[in-house]
Amino acid sequence: MNPAPIKHKFITPGVIILIVIALNGLVFLGLRFIYGLGAVTNLDNYTPWGLWIGVDVAAGVALAAGGFTSAALGHVIHREHYKAIVRPALLTAMLGYTFVAFAVFVDIGRFYYIWHPLIMWNGNSALFEVGICVMIYVSVLYIEFLPIVTERFIGKVKFPNLFKFINKPVDRLLRFLDKSLSKTMFIFIIAGVVLSTLHQSSLGTLMVIAGHKMHPLWQTPILPLLFLLSAVAVGFPMIIFESLLASFSFKMKPEIKILSGLGKMAAPLIGVYLAAKIGDLFIRESFKYIVIFDVPSWMFITEIAIMTRAFFMFLSKKTVNSPSRLFIASSLVIAGVLLNRINNFIIAYNPFNNPAMYYPSIGEISVTFGCIALLVIAYRAIVMIFPVISHEQT
Amino acid sequence: MKKGLFILIPLLLMGYLIVITLIPRPKPQMVDAGNKILYNQNLESNNRDQESKNQNVSSDHIKQSLNCKSCHACEYPTKEDPCLIECPRQDLALVFNTTKEGPEVVVIDEMSENYSGVVFSHKLHTHMSEMSAGCTDCHHYNTTGPVLKCSKCHENTRSREDVSVPDLKAAYHRQCMKCHVQWSRENGCNTQCHSRKSPDSDVKLQQLIKEVTNKTHPLRPEPTKMRWETNYEKGKIVTFFHDEHVQLFKLKCADCHSNDNCTKCHESKTSKDFGKTIQIKKSEEEHHKSCSSCHNINSCQKCHKESEMMPFNHGRSTGWNLKAYHSKLACTKCHGNTVPIKKLDNNCTSCHKNFTLGQFDHKITGLVLSEGHAEAECNSCHVNNNFAKNPECSSCHDKDKSYPADLPGKRGK
Amino acid sequence: MKNLNRRNFLKTAAAAGLAISALDSKTVKGADKTLSEDRIGMLIDTANCVGCRHCEWACRVAHNLPTNDLDTYSNTEVFKEYRRPDSHSLTVINEFENEKNPLLPIHVKTQCMHCERPACVSACIVGAFTKHPDGTVTWDTDKCIGCRYCMVACQFQIPTFDYDKAIDPQIRKCDLCFDRRKSGKVPACVDICPNEAIIYGKRSDLLKIAKDRIKRKPDVYIKHIYGEYEVGGTSVLYIAGKNFTELKMPPLGTNPAPGISESIQHGVFAYFVPPVTLYALLGLIMWITKRGKVDELKENNDIQEDEKGENS
């Protein structure tokens, strides 16, 4: 049972819907680049960061955590039988981070200066660290993905007539890459894990500097730890989620043995995260803000409730062995972490004197959904071209 | 070789000592790189200014009846470091002129950049300031002698070393703004004081000067008695004798009205009723403060009565009737300057220290003592030195003599 | 063995995280050293401000921002709603009720506070903000990428952004007229203020003046110099007759905003020791488990065994 390209019809009604959503997003994206951020978003001087940073970037990075958790599991501590999920997770991470980088490109006012952090450094800035780490990590992810490309194309490079002459050099290049990468891959794998740990936590540090502007339910000096723990916690559920989704979509048998193994590991990880979060709540005595029952307190309650529910679901054997229950539990974790990122970046951020609470505009939502749709389409296309998903050959 | 070193080292040391004592050390520069440009410019001119100021003021110093501490913060002020405290606005002002002494119209156009000059009717404002703190309201921190120019203390530049004193522009504006903003409810510059510079500015200015000249503030009717109906149950009526406070107690307007301004009496200028005087709504605390700032009040009934109070009468109110001599005196002559007024005992000698034999010329009472009586101790007639009571003759004479039937001398002036 | 290793990994990760969070927030080497003793500032005496809004006009003129004629600024209608600096105005005046004297409302000027320990300088991803030795905080248009993290970080909600421009949008905030001061002038708002309600001078002098005024007029001012200790002190100071929260100034503690985040950052990247250690540790684990795996692979172990290990 080795990874191989999936043979399936590419265009299905679902894909058409996705394409429509993506096109809709692209329209608003175009407007953003012609008329500026104000034309498309609800951002203002009170709320400089909205949906694009909260969901596309922060939640995107968190949900792409499957990449480094699975790499740690499969490569660093050599759980060989989990290797089947390493490639799909890697692909998700690669696409996820590409999507994150793209979202950053869209969100920053001077997108054409996106390369500036490479040469203009500010070591005090958490954002600088996130930026640099994400830049390097994206490159690492692409390098990690290269063997899949070489595997697919070595000996099969066939450019049509005009470009025939480059077939040989490309093939030689691929072979060279394959050879050198197979020896050095461990460097990149470990680097990937280290970089992820760093920027997953620094993403939390980002909001620490906002100080009093962050709601006390979320504002804590251990935000980086909470971000890291939640990213680690969401890693395996995310892999379970997408694996099951791919199975449903391509009508394959889910790899339940591997998935239930991952499911078992999810519970303690979620537990650690919840323990840290609730412990922090009591140490800072911020629990008093929960009983106010305003919007932030309800959001916090929902966030905790979802994660707790998921935690108990993953604890039970019944869940771990049933694909549908696993799917629900994983979705809950993903929803919980997604909500946590939205809460941290959007709900909790409320500057003094803010006259109106921020809510995302249609443009912002369209672009976000458009990007997600594109991501799914790209995933679908890549797994059909490259040997990513392991499945029973039929 | 060694010998040479022994000589050389002390020589070098001595040389070094001489050199460092001879070379004048540069004064430490107080200026920071970021502000160098700014502060340096004023440093010199400022020092010069300070010196000239000191020299001028010092001659006035002799005439001052001031405590050193009201101007200087430290024990031994020097010319270099006078350690002046910030202007104590009220304490130092010593100009008391009548309204007629000042100029009639002043045109302030020293700094006009965007705006033409300000026509200031000094006369009108002196009339108004009579109801307020008087000259010192504006001419604060003015020592005895001539009225100082504002620019004497207020520099005509924003970038200066000592920013604790406002510059000239701010000094002028603050004088006007406080009242005028309240009065007109406007802070635009075009409306009352300035107009923007234009080719016909000068003509307009002359016109304004003409308009303002000979303008006076109408005389304010002075109330004699004021009566308030309060909602205090045990005594609804409070009476205030304004005339007494002015005439009898010799209070100056500013003693009570120092914080008043136009809006105390007038509706703001934007209102239609601006010409009329108005009733001010004050809080209970403020109402009481206008009396309690002088009167030591410890019971409500002292002011709140069932009926209207009688005017002040020394005999009725205090139980000590003022007769011919005392009624002519100012209150302070006996009671001193302390507020609230102190109660005195009715013992004459507690004020009149000279009521002793040999010191006192009895003639001024209208009675020239006969030779025999003139040599008697005071208390031989005036028992216990109580001069308020009629004298008694019984200590020397038998019952055949009595005052005033038998006089101890002659009536005469 | 292998389980132990995985747990080890988790433990290390958790320990690293804890170590980061447990860092002392005071260990940060801030910008304090570079600040001059004679650094400048502004003291805004709200009791002297009459709300003429001339500073708004002067500021726009000085920064080449579009503006109407000076006369239009006497319009007090704008006070009806609370305003903030935006990309067209670096400073604004707001009016607040004065209970002590309803005829003299309180006017409060809003602009960059020029913090002693500015959050924007710490936050900016490319270091486009600079804290100058003289206290000024300026922004460099050539570096900025428009990420708006400075706006997130600023405790006073001061930097603004051109949301309506797709190309070359600017972050704008008061720069204390950095260019004007180079030529020996005072900031434009200070220069035009009729009442000198904005006093420009050395911060140390301004503090003295503020304290003296509060002492001399206890009925006019409350005993609080806003900016003396707020977020570690600011170059712009305020005195007023009303609680600053009621004047819509954020109630802030004395800790500099970048304190905690910088200590976390410096903790994580202390001479790159923690990342490199983590890297080495992971490498070691990888090497050890790989060696174990070579034998185990031959035994063709499967998930079942792993489950046993998991449950034990």
Tab-separated table of N, CA, C and O in Angstrom, chain B residues 128-187:
chain	number	residue	atom	x	y	z
B	128	MET	N	-15.164	97.323	33.849
B	128	MET	CA	-15.655	95.985	34.159
B	128	MET	C	-14.866	95.367	35.304
B	128	MET	O	-15.420	94.673	36.144
B	129	SER	N	-13.566	95.655	35.313
B	129	SER	CA	-12.741	95.014	36.329
B	129	SER	C	-13.007	95.581	37.711
B	129	SER	O	-12.602	95.006	38.711
B	130	GLU	N	-13.694	96.719	37.760
B	130	GLU	CA	-14.074	97.227	39.077
B	130	GLU	C	-14.959	96.235	39.797
B	130	GLU	O	-14.978	96.171	41.020
B	131	MET	N	-15.730	95.529	39.012
B	131	MET	CA	-16.608	94.519	39.590
B	131	MET	C	-15.860	93.215	39.815
B	131	MET	O	-16.426	92.217	40.219
B	132	SER	N	-14.615	93.225	39.450
B	132	SER	CA	-13.844	91.992	39.554
B	132	SER	C	-12.609	92.273	40.401
B	132	SER	O	-12.674	93.065	41.325
B	133	ALA	N	-11.514	91.668	40.057
B	133	ALA	CA	-10.333	91.795	40.909
B	133	ALA	C	-9.586	93.103	40.714
B	133	ALA	O	-8.524	93.293	41.283
B	134	GLY	N	-10.099	93.988	39.890
B	134	GLY	CA	-9.422	95.262	39.682
B	134	GLY	C	-8.236	95.127	38.754
B	134	GLY	O	-8.131	94.169	37.984
B	135	CYS	N	-7.336	96.095	38.839
B	135	CYS	CA	-6.184	96.119	37.941
B	135	CYS	C	-5.397	94.811	37.953
B	135	CYS	O	-4.920	94.334	36.932
B	136	THR	N	-5.319	94.238	39.165
B	136	THR	CA	-4.471	93.053	39.303
B	136	THR	C	-5.017	91.864	38.534
B	136	THR	O	-4.321	90.878	38.355
B	137	ASP	N	-6.267	91.956	38.140
B	137	ASP	CA	-6.827	90.856	37.373
B	137	ASP	C	-5.996	90.606	36.122
B	137	ASP	O	-5.781	89.468	35.714
B	138	CYS	N	-5.564	91.676	35.496
B	138	CYS	CA	-4.705	91.521	34.320
B	138	CYS	C	-3.243	91.800	34.648
B	138	CYS	O	-2.367	91.088	34.221
B	139	HIS	N	-3.023	92.884	35.391
B	139	HIS	CA	-1.643	93.268	35.686
B	139	HIS	C	-1.143	92.505	36.904
B	139	HIS	O	-0.899	93.063	37.956
B	140	HIS	N	-1.052	91.196	36.718
B	140	HIS	CA	-0.585	90.376	37.820
B	140	HIS	C	0.931	90.505	37.908
B	140	HIS	O	1.590	90.956	36.979
B	141	TYR	N	1.486	90.093	39.014
B	141	TYR	CA	2.935	90.038	39.190
B	141	TYR	C	3.578	91.372	38.868
B	141	TYR	O	4.617	91.454	38.261
B	142	ASN	N	2.900	92.412	39.262
B	142	ASN	CA	3.454	93.731	39.016
B	142	ASN	C	3.884	94.292	40.361
B	142	ASN	O	3.079	94.443	41.269
B	143	THR	N	5.156	94.596	40.470
B	143	THR	CA	5.629	95.139	41.739
B	143	THR	C	5.210	96.595	41.843
B	143	THR	O	4.630	97.151	40.925
B	144	THR	N	5.524	97.213	42.964
B	144	THR	CA	5.176	98.623	43.117
B	144	THR	C	5.876	99.433	42.038
B	144	THR	O	6.858	98.996	41.462
B	145	GLY	N	5.349	100.592	41.793
B	145	GLY	CA	5.950	101.400	40.751
B	145	GLY	C	5.097	101.335	39.504
B	145	GLY	O	3.911	101.015	39.570
B	146	PRO	N	5.721	101.634	38.367
B	146	PRO	CA	4.937	101.730	37.134
B	146	PRO	C	4.385	100.372	36.726
B	146	PRO	O	4.910	99.340	37.106
B	147	VAL	N	3.316	100.432	35.940
B	147	VAL	CA	2.738	99.204	35.395
B	147	VAL	C	3.704	98.639	34.354
B	147	VAL	O	4.132	99.349	33.443
B	148	LEU	N	4.055	97.371	34.519
B	148	LEU	CA	5.056	96.783	33.614
B	148	LEU	C	4.407	96.342	32.317
B	148	LEU	O	3.235	95.967	32.285
B	149	LYS	N	5.219	96.337	31.278
B	149	LYS	CA	4.748	95.810	29.997
B	149	LYS	C	4.685	94.295	30.098
B	149	LYS	O	5.513	93.681	30.771
B	150	CYS	N	3.749	93.697	29.361
B	150	CYS	CA	3.645	92.240	29.394
B	150	CYS	C	4.948	91.599	28.941
B	150	CYS	O	5.382	90.581	29.461
B	151	SER	N	5.573	92.247	27.918
B	151	SER	CA	6.772	91.667	27.338
B	151	SER	C	7.958	91.706	28.292
B	151	SER	O	9.013	91.138	28.006
B	152	LYS	N	7.771	92.357	29.438
B	152	LYS	CA	8.830	92.388	30.437
B	152	LYS	C	9.133	90.962	30.929
B	152	LYS	O	10.285	90.606	31.137
B	153	CYS	N	8.090	90.205	31.107
B	153	CYS	CA	8.277	88.829	31.582
B	153	CYS	C	7.991	87.807	30.483
B	153	CYS	O	8.586	86.735	30.458
B	154	HIS	N	7.051	88.151	29.601
B	154	HIS	CA	6.639	87.165	28.600
B	154	HIS	C	7.423	87.376	27.319
B	154	HIS	O	7.244	88.384	26.633
B	155	GLU	N	8.281	86.410	27.021
B	155	GLU	CA	9.126	86.529	25.833
B	155	GLU	C	8.291	86.402	24.578
B	155	GLU	O	7.306	85.666	24.546
B	156	ASN	N	8.737	87.072	23.560
B	156	ASN	CA	7.984	87.030	22.307
B	156	ASN	C	8.501	85.908	21.406
B	156	ASN	O	8.825	86.118	20.255
B	157	THR	N	8.618	84.696	21.958
B	157	THR	CA	9.002	83.547	21.126
B	157	THR	C	8.562	82.255	21.791
B	157	THR	O	8.571	82.133	23.012
B	158	ARG	N	8.154	81.327	20.943
B	158	ARG	CA	7.707	80.043	21.469
B	158	ARG	C	8.879	79.157	21.878
B	158	ARG	O	8.802	78.390	22.816
B	159	SER	N	9.959	79.266	21.129
B	159	SER	CA	11.087	78.382	21.432
B	159	SER	C	12.030	79.106	22.363
B	159	SER	O	12.820	79.944	21.949
B	160	ARG	N	11.899	78.807	23.628
B	160	ARG	CA	12.706	79.504	24.616
B	160	ARG	C	13.104	78.523	25.706
B	160	ARG	O	12.566	77.424	25.791
B	161	GLU	N	14.036	78.965	26.516
B	161	GLU	CA	14.586	78.047	27.517
B	161	GLU	C	13.577	77.768	28.629
B	161	GLU	O	13.326	76.637	28.963
B	162	ASP	N	12.992	78.826	29.166
B	162	ASP	CA	12.082	78.645	30.293
B	162	ASP	C	10.654	78.672	29.784
B	162	ASP	O	10.120	79.726	29.474
B	163	VAL	N	10.043	77.505	29.705
B	163	VAL	CA	8.690	77.455	29.162
B	163	VAL	C	7.632	77.485	30.259
B	163	VAL	O	6.450	77.360	29.987
B	164	SER	N	8.066	77.673	31.490
B	164	SER	CA	7.072	77.676	32.560
B	164	SER	C	6.225	78.948	32.528
B	164	SER	O	5.082	78.951	32.943
B	165	VAL	N	6.803	80.018	32.020
B	165	VAL	CA	6.049	81.265	31.839
B	165	VAL	C	5.560	81.289	30.395
B	165	VAL	O	6.345	81.091	29.484
B	166	PRO	N	4.280	81.539	30.188
B	166	PRO	CA	3.796	81.564	28.804
B	166	PRO	C	4.470	82.658	27.989
B	166	PRO	O	4.905	83.671	28.559
B	167	ASP	N	4.566	82.455	26.703
B	167	ASP	CA	5.165	83.497	25.873
B	167	ASP	C	4.160	84.639	25.670
B	167	ASP	O	3.031	84.575	26.151
B	168	LEU	N	4.597	85.672	24.969
B	168	LEU	CA	3.786	86.885	24.874
B	168	LEU	C	2.425	86.611	24.239
B	168	LEU	O	1.391	87.077	24.712
B	169	LYS	N	2.474	85.827	23.163
B	169	LYS	CA	1.231	85.536	22.446
B	169	LYS	C	0.237	84.839	23.374
B	169	LYS	O	-0.938	85.202	23.444
B	170	ALA	N	0.743	83.853	24.089
B	170	ALA	CA	-0.134	83.114	24.995
B	170	ALA	C	-0.615	84.005	26.131
B	170	ALA	O	-1.770	83.943	26.542
B	171	ALA	N	0.280	84.870	26.624
B	171	ALA	CA	-0.087	85.741	27.739
B	171	ALA	C	-1.254	86.639	27.345
B	171	ALA	O	-2.235	86.765	28.073
B	172	TYR	N	-1.147	87.238	26.169
B	172	TYR	CA	-2.241	88.088	25.690
B	172	TYR	C	-3.524	87.282	25.560
B	172	TYR	O	-4.577	87.674	26.034
B	173	HIS	N	-3.401	86.177	24.852
B	173	HIS	CA	-4.618	85.405	24.572
B	173	HIS	C	-5.285	84.914	25.843
B	173	HIS	O	-6.493	84.922	25.963
B	174	ARG	N	-4.448	84.465	26.798
B	174	ARG	CA	-5.058	83.930	28.012
B	174	ARG	C	-5.816	85.005	28.765
B	174	ARG	O	-6.836	84.743	29.375
B	175	GLN	N	-5.284	86.246	28.717
B	175	GLN	CA	-5.978	87.337	29.387
B	175	GLN	C	-7.377	87.513	28.810
B	175	GLN	O	-8.330	87.738	29.548
B	176	CYS	N	-7.476	87.419	27.499
B	176	CYS	CA	-8.756	87.706	26.849
B	176	CYS	C	-9.672	86.481	26.823
B	176	CYS	O	-10.865	86.578	27.083
B	177	MET	N	-9.059	85.346	26.484
B	177	MET	CA	-9.853	84.166	26.159
B	177	MET	C	-10.756	83.706	27.297
B	177	MET	O	-11.889	83.346	27.089
B	178	LYS	N	-10.211	83.725	28.507
B	178	LYS	CA	-10.930	83.113	29.616
B	178	LYS	C	-12.350	83.672	29.710
B	178	LYS	O	-13.314	82.935	29.810
B	179	CYS	N	-12.450	84.995	29.652
B	179	CYS	CA	-13.780	85.591	29.742
B	179	CYS	C	-14.512	85.536	28.409
B	179	CYS	O	-15.688	85.225	28.342
B	180	HIS	N	-13.781	85.850	27.354
B	180	HIS	CA	-14.479	86.016	26.079
B	180	HIS	C	-15.042	84.721	25.537
B	180	HIS	O	-16.063	84.728	24.873
B	181	VAL	N	-14.359	83.618	25.797
B	181	VAL	CA	-14.896	82.346	25.320
B	181	VAL	C	-16.168	82.009	26.074
B	181	VAL	O	-17.164	81.578	25.501
B	182	GLN	N	-16.149	82.252	27.362
B	182	GLN	CA	-17.353	81.993	28.143
B	182	GLN	C	-18.491	82.891	27.691
B	182	GLN	O	-19.634	82.501	27.652
B	183	TRP	N	-18.107	84.107	27.381
B	183	TRP	CA	-19.123	85.099	27.096
B	183	TRP	C	-19.752	84.883	25.718
B	183	TRP	O	-20.957	84.911	25.552
B	184	SER	N	-18.911	84.645	24.733
B	184	SER	CA	-19.444	84.568	23.380
B	184	SER	C	-19.699	83.134	22.959
B	184	SER	O	-20.313	82.888	21.950
B	185	ARG	N	-19.242	82.182	23.769
B	185	ARG	CA	-19.351	80.771	23.422
B	185	ARG	C	-18.702	80.501	22.074
B	185	ARG	O	-19.119	79.642	21.323
B	186	GLU	N	-17.726	81.251	21.742
B	186	GLU	CA	-17.039	81.065	20.479
B	186	GLU	C	-15.551	81.134	20.728
B	186	GLU	O	-15.094	81.867	21.582
B	187	ASN	N	-14.805	80.377	19.948
B	187	ASN	CA	-13.366	80.482	20.083
B	187	ASN	C	-12.711	80.804	18.749
B	187	ASN	O	-11.519	80.683	18.592
